[in-house]
JSON list of N, CA and C in Angstrom, two decimals:
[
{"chain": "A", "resi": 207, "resn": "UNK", "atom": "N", "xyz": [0.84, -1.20, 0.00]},
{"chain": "A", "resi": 207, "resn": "UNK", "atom": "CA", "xyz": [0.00, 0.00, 0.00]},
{"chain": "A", "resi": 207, "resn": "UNK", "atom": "C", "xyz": [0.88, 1.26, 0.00]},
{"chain": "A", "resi": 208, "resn": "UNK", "atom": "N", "xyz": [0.57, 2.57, -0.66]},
{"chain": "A", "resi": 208, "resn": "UNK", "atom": "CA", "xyz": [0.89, 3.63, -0.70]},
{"chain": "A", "resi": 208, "resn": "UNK", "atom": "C", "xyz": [0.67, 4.48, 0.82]},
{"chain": "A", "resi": 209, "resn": "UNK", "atom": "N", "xyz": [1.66, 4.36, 1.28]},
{"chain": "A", "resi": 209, "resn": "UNK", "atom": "CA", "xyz": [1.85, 5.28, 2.59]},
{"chain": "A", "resi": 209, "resn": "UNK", "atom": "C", "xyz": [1.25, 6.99, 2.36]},
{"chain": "A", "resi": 210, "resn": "UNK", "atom": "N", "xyz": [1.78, 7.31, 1.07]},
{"chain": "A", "resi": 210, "resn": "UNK", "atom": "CA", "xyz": [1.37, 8.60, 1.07]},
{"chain": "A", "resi": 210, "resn": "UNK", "atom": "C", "xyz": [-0.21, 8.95, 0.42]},
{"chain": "A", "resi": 211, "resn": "UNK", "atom": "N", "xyz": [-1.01, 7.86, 0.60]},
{"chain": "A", "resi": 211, "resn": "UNK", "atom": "CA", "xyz": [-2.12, 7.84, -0.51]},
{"chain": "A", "resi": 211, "resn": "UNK", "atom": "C", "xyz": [-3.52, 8.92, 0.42]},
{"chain": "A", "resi": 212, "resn": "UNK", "atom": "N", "xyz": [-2.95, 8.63, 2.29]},
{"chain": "A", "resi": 212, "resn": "UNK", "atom": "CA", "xyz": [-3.96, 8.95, 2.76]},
{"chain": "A", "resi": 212, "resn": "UNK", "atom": "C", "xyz": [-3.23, 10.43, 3.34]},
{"chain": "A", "resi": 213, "resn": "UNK", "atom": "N", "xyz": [-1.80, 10.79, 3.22]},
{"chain": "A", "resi": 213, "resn": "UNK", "atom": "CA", "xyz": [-1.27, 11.85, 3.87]},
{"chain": "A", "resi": 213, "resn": "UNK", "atom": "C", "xyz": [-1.87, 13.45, 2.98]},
{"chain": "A", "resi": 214, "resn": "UNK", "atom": "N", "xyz": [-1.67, 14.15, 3.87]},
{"chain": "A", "resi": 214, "resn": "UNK", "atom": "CA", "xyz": [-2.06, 15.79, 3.48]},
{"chain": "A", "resi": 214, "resn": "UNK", "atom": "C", "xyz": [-1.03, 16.39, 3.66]},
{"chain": "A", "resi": 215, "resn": "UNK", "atom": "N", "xyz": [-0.10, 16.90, 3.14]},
{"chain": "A", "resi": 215, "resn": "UNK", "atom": "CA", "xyz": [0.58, 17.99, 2.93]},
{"chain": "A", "resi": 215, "resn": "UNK", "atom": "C", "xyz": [0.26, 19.58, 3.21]},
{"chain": "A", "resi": 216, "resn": "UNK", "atom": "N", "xyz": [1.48, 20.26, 3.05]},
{"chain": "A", "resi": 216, "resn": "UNK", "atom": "CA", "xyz": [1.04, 21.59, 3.08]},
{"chain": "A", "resi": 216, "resn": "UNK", "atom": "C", "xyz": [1.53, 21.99, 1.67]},
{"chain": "A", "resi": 217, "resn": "UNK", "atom": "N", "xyz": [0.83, 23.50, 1.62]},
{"chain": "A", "resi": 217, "resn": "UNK", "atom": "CA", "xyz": [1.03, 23.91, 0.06]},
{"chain": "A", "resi": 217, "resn": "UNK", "atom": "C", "xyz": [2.65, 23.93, -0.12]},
{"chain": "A", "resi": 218, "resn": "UNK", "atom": "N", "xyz": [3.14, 23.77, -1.30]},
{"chain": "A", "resi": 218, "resn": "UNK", "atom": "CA", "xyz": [4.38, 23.23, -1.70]},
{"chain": "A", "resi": 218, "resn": "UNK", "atom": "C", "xyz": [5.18, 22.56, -0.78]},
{"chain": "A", "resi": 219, "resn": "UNK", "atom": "N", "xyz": [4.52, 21.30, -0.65]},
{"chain": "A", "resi": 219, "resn": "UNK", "atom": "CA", "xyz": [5.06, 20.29, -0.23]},
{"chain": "A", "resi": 219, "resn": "UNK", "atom": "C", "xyz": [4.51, 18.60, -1.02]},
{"chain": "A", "resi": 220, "resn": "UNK", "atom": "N", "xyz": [5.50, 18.04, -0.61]},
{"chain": "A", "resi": 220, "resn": "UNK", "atom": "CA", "xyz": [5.03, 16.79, -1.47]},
{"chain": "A", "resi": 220, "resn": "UNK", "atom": "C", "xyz": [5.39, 15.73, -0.14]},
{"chain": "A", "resi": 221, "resn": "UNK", "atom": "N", "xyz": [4.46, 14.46, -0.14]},
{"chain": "A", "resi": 221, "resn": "UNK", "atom": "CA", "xyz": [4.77, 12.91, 0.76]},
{"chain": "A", "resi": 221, "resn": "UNK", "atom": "C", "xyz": [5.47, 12.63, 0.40]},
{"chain": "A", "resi": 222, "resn": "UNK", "atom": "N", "xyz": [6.77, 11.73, 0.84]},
{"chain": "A", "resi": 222, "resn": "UNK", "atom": "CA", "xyz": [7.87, 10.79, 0.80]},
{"chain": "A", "resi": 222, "resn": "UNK", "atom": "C", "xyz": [7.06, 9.90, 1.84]},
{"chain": "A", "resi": 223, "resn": "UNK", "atom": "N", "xyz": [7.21, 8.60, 1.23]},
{"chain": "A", "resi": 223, "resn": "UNK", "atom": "CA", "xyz": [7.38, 7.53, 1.84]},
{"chain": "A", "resi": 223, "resn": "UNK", "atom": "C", "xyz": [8.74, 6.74, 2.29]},
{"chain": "A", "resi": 224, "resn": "UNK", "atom": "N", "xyz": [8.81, 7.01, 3.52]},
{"chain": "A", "resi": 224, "resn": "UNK", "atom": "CA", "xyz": [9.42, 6.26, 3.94]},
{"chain": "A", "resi": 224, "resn": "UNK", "atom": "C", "xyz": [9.44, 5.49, 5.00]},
{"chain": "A", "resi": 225, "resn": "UNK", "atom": "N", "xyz": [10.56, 4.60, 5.33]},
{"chain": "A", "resi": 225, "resn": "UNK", "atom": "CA", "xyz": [10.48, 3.18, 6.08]},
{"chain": "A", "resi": 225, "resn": "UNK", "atom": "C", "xyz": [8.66, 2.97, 6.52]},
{"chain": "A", "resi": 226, "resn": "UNK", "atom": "N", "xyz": [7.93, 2.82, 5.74]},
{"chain": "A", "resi": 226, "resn": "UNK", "atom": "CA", "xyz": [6.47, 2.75, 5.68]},
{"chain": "A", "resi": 226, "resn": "UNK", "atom": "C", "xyz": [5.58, 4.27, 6.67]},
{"chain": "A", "resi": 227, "resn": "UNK", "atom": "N", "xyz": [6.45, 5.17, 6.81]},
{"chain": "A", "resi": 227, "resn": "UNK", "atom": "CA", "xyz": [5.78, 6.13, 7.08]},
{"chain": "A", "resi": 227, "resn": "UNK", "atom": "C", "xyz": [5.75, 7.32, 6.44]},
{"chain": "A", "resi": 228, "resn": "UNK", "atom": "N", "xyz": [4.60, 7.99, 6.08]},
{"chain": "A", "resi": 228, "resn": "UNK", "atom": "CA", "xyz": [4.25, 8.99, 5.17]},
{"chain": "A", "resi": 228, "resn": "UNK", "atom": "C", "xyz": [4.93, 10.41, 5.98]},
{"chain": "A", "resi": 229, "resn": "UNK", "atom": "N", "xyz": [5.70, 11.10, 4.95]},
{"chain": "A", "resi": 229, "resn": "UNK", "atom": "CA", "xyz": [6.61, 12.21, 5.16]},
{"chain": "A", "resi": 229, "resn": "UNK", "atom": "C", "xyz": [6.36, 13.38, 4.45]},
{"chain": "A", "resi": 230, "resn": "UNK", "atom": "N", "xyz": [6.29, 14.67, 5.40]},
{"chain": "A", "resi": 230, "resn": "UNK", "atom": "CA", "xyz": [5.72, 15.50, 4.54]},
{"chain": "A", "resi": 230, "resn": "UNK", "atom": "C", "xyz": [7.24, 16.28, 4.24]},
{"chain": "A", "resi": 231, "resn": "UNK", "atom": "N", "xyz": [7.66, 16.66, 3.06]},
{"chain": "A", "resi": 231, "resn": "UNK", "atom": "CA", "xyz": [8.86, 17.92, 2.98]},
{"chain": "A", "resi": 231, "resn": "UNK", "atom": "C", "xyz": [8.73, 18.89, 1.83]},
{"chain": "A", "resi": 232, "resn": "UNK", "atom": "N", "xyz": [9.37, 20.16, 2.19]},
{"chain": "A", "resi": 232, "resn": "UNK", "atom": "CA", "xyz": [9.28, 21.22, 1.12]},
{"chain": "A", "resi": 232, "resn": "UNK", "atom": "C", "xyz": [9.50, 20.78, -0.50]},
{"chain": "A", "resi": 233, "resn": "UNK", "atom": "N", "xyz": [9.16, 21.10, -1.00]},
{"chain": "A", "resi": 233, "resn": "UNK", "atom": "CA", "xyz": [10.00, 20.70, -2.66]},
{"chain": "A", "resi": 233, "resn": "UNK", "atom": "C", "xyz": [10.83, 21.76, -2.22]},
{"chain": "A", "resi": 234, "resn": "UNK", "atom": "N", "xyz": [12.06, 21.32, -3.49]},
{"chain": "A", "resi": 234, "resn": "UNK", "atom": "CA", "xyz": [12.84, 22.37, -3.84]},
{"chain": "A", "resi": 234, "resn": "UNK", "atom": "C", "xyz": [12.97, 23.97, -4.06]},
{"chain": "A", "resi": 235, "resn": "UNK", "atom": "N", "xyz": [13.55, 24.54, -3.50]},
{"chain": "A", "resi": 235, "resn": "UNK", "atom": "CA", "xyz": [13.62, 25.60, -3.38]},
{"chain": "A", "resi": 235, "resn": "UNK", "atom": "C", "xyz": [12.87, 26.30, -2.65]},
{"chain": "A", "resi": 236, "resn": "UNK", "atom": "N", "xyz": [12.32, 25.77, -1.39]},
{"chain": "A", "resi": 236, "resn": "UNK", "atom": "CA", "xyz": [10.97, 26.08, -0.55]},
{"chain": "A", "resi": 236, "resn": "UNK", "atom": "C", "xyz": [11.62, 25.70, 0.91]},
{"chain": "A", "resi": 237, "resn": "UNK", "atom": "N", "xyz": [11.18, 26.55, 1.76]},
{"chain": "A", "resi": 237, "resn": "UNK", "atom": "CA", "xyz": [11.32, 26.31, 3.48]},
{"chain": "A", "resi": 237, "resn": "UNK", "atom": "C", "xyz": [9.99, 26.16, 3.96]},
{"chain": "A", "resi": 238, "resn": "UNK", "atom": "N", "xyz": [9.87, 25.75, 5.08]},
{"chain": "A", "resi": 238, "resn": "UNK", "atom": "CA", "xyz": [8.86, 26.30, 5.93]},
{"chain": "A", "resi": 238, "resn": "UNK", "atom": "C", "xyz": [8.55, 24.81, 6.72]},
{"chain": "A", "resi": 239, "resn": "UNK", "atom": "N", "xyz": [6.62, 24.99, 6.76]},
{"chain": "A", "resi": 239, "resn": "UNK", "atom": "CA", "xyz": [6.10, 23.71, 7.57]},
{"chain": "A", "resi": 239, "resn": "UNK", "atom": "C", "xyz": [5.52, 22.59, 7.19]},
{"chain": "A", "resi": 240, "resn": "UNK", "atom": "N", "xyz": [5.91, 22.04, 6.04]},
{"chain": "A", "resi": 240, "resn": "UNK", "atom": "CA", "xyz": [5.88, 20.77, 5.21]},
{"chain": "A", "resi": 240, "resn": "UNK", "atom": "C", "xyz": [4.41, 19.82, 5.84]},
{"chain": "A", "resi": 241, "resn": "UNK", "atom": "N", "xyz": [4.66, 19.74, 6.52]},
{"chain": "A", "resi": 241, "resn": "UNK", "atom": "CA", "xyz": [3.08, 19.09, 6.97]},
{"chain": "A", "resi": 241, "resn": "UNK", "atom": "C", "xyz": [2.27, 19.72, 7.68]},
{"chain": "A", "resi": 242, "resn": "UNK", "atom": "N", "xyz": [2.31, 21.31, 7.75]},
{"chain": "A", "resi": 242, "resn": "UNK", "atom": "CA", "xyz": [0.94, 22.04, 8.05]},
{"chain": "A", "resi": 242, "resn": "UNK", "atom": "C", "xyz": [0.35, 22.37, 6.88]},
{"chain": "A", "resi": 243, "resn": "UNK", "atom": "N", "xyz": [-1.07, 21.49, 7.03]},
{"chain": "A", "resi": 243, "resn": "UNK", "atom": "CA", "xyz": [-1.91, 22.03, 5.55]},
{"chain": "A", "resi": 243, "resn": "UNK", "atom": "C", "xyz": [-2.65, 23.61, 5.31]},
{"chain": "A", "resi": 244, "resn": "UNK", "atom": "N", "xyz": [-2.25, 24.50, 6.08]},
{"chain": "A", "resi": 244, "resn": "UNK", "atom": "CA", "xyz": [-2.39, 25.68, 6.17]},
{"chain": "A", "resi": 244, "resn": "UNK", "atom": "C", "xyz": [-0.90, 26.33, 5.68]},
{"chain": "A", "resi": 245, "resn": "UNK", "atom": "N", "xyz": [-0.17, 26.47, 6.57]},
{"chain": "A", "resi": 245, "resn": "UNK", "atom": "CA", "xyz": [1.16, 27.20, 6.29]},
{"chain": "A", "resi": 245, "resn": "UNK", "atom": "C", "xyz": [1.89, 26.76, 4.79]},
{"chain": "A", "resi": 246, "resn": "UNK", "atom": "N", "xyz": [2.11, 25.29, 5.11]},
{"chain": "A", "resi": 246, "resn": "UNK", "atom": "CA", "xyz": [2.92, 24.52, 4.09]},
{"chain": "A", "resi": 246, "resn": "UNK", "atom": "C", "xyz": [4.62, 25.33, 3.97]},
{"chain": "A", "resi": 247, "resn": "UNK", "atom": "N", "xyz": [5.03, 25.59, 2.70]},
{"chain": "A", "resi": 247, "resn": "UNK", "atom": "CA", "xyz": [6.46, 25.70, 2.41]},
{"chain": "A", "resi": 247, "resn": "UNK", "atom": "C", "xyz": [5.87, 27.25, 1.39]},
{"chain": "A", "resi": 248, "resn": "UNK", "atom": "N", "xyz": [7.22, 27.89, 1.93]},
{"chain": "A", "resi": 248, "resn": "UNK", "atom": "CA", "xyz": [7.17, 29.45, 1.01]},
{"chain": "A", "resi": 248, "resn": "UNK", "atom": "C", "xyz": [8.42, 29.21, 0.27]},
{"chain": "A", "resi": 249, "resn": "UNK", "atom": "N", "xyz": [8.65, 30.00, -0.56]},
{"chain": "A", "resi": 249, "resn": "UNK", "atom": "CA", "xyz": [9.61, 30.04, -1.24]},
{"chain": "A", "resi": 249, "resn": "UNK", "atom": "C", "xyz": [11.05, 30.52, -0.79]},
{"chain": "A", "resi": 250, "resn": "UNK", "atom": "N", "xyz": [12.35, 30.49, -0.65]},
{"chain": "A", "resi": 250, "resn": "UNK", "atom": "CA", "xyz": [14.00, 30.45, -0.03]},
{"chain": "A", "resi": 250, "resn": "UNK", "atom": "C", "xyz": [13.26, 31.83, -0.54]},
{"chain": "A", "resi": 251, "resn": "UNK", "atom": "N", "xyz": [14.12, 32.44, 0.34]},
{"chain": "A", "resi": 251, "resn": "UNK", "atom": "CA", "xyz": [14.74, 33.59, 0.06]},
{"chain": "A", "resi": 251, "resn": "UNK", "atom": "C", "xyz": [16.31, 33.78, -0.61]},
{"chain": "A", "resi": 252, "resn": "UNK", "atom": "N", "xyz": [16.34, 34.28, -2.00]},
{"chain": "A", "resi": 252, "resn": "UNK", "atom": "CA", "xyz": [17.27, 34.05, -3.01]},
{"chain": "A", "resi": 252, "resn": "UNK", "atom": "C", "xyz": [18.14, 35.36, -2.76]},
{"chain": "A", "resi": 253, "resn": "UNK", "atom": "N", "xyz": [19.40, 35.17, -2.63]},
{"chain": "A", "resi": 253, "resn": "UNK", "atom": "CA", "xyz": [20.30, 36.53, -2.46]},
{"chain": "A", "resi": 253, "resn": "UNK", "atom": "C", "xyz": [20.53, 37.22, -3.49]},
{"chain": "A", "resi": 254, "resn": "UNK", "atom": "N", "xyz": [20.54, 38.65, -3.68]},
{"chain": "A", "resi": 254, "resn": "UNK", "atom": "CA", "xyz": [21.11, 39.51, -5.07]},
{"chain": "A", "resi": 254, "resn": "UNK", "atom": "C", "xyz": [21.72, 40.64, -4.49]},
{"chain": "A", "resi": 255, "resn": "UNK", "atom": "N", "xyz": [22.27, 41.36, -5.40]},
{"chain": "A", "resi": 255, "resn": "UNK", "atom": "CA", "xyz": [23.33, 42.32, -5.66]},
{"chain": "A", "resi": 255, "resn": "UNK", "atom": "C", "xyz": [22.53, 42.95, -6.77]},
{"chain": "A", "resi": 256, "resn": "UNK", "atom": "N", "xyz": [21.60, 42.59, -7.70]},
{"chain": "A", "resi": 256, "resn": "UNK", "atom": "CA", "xyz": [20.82, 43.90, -8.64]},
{"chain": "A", "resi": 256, "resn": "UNK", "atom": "C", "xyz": [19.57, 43.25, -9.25]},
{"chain": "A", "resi": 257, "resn": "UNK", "atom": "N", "xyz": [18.70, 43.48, -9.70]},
{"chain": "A", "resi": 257, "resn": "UNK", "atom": "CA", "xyz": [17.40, 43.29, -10.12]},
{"chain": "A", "resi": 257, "resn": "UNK", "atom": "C", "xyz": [17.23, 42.57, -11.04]},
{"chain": "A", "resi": 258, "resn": "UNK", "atom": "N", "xyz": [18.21, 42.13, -11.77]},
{"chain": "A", "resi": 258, "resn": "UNK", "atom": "CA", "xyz": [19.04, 41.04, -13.14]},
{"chain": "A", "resi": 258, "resn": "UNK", "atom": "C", "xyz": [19.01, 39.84, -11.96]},
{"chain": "A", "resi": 259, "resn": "UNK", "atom": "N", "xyz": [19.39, 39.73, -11.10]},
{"chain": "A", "resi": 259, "resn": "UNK", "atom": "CA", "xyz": [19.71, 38.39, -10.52]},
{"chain": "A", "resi": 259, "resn": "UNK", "atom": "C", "xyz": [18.19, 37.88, -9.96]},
{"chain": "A", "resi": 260, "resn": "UNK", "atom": "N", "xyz": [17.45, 38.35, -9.89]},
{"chain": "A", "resi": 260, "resn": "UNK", "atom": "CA", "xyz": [15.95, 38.29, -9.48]},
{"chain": "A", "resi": 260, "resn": "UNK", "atom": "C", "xyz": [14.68, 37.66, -10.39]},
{"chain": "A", "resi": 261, "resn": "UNK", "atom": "N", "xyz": [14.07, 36.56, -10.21]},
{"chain": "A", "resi": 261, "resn": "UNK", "atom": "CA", "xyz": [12.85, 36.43, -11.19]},
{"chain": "A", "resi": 261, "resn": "UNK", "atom": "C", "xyz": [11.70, 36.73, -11.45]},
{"chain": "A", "resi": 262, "resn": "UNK", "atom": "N", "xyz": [11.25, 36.66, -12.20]},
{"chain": "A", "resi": 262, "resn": "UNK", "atom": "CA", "xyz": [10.33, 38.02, -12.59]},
{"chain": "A", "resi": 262, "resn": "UNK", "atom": "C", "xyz": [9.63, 38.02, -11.95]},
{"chain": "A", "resi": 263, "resn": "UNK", "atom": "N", "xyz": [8.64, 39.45, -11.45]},
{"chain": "A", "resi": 263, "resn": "UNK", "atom": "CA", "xyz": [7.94, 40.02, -10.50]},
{"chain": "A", "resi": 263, "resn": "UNK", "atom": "C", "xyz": [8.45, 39.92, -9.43]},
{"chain": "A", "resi": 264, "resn": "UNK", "atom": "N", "xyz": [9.96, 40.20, -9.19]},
{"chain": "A", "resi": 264, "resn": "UNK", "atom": "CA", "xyz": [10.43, 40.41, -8.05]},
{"chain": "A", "resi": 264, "resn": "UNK", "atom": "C", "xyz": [12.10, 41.36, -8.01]},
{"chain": "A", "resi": 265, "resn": "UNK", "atom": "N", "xyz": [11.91, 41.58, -6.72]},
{"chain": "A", "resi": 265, "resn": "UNK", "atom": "CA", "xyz": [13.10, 43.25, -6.91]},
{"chain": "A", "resi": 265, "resn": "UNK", "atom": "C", "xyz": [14.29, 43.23, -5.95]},
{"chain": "A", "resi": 266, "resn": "UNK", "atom": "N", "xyz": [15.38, 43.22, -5.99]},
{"chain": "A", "resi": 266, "resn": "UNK", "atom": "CA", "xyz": [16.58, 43.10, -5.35]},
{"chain": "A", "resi": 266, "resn": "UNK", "atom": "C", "xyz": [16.04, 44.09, -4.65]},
{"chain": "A", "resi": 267, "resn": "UNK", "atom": "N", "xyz": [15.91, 43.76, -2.88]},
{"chain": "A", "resi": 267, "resn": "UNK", "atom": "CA", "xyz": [15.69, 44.65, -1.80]},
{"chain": "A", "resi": 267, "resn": "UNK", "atom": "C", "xyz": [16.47, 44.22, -0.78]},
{"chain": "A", "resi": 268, "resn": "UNK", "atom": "N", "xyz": [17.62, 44.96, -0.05]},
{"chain": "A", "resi": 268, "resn": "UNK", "atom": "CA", "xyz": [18.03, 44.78, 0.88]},
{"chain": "A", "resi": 268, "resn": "UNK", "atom": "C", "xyz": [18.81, 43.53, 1.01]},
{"chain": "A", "resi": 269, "resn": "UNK", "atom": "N", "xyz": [19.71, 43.30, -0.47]},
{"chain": "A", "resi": 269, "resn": "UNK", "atom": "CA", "xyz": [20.29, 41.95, -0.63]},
{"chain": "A", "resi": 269, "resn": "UNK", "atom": "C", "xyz": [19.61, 40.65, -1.03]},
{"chain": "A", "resi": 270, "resn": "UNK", "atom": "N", "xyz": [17.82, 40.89, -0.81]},
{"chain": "A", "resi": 270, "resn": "UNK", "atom": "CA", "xyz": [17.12, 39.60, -1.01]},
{"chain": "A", "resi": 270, "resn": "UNK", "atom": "C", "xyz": [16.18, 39.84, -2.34]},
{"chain": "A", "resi": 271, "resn": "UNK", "atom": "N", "xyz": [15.82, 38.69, -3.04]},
{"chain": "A", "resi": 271, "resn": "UNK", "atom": "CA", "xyz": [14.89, 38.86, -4.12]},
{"chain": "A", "resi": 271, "resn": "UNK", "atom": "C", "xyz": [13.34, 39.42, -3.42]},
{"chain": "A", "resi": 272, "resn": "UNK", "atom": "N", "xyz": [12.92, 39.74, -3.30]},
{"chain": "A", "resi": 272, "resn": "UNK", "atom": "CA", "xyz": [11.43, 39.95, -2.95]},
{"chain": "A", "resi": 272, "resn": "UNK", "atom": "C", "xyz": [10.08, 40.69, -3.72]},
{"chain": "A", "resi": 273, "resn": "UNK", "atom": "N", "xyz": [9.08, 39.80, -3.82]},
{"chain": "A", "resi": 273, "resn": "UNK", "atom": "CA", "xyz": [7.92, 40.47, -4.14]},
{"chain": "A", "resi": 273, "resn": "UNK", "atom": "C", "xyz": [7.76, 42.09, -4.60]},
{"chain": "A", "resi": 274, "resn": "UNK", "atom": "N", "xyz": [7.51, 42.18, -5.79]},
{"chain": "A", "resi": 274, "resn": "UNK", "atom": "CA", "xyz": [7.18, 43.74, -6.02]},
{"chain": "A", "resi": 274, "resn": "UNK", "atom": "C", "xyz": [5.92, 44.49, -6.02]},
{"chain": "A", "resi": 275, "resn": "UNK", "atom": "N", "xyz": [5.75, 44.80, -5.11]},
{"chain": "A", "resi": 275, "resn": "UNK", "atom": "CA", "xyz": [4.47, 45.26, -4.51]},
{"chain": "A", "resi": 275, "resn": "UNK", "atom": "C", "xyz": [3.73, 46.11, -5.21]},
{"chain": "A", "resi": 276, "resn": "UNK", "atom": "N", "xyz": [2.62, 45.77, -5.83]},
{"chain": "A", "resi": 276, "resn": "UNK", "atom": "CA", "xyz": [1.72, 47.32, -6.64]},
{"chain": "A", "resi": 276, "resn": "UNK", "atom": "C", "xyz": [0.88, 47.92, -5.81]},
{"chain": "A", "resi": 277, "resn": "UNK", "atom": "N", "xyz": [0.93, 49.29, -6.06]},
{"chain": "A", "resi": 277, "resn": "UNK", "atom": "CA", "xyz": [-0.13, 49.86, -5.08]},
{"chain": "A", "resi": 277, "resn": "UNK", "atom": "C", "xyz": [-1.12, 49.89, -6.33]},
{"chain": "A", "resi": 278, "resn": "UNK", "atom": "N", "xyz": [-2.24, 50.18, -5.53]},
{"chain": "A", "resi": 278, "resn": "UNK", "atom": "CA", "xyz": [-3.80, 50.57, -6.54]},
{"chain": "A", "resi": 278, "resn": "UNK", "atom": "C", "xyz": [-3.68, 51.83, -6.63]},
{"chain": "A", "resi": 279, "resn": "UNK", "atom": "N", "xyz": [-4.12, 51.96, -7.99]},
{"chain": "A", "resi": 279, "resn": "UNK", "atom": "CA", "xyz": [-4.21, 53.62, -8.52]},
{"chain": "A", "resi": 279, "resn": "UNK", "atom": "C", "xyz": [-5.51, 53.89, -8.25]}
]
């Protein structure tokens, strides 16, 4: 039987099965709380030096990639 068939995850996270017990962990490139189905895994915080090193919709701030915030007009 599939260990992970009955497990819940959190958002960006995926089950590992192992030694027959269902495991919750971040995917790649993600931190956080892997088996809270509320919180789950956010995305690393990626280091830069200029706005080129950053992916899109996001802005070298304070050394880190982060979210570029729109205000409403």
């Amino acid at each position: 039987t599939d260990v992970c068939a009955e497990a819940q995850c959190g958002p960006n996270a995926e089950c590992i099965g192992r030694d027959h017990i269902a495991l919750c962990q971040c995917r790649d490139g993600y931190i956080g709380q892997p088996a809270d189905v509320t919180i789950g895994c956010s995305p690393k915080e990626l280091a830069c030096t200029s706005h080129s090193n950053c992916p899109a919709g996001t802005l070298c701030d304070g050394g880190y990639c982060r979210r570029e915030l729109r205000h409403g007009t």
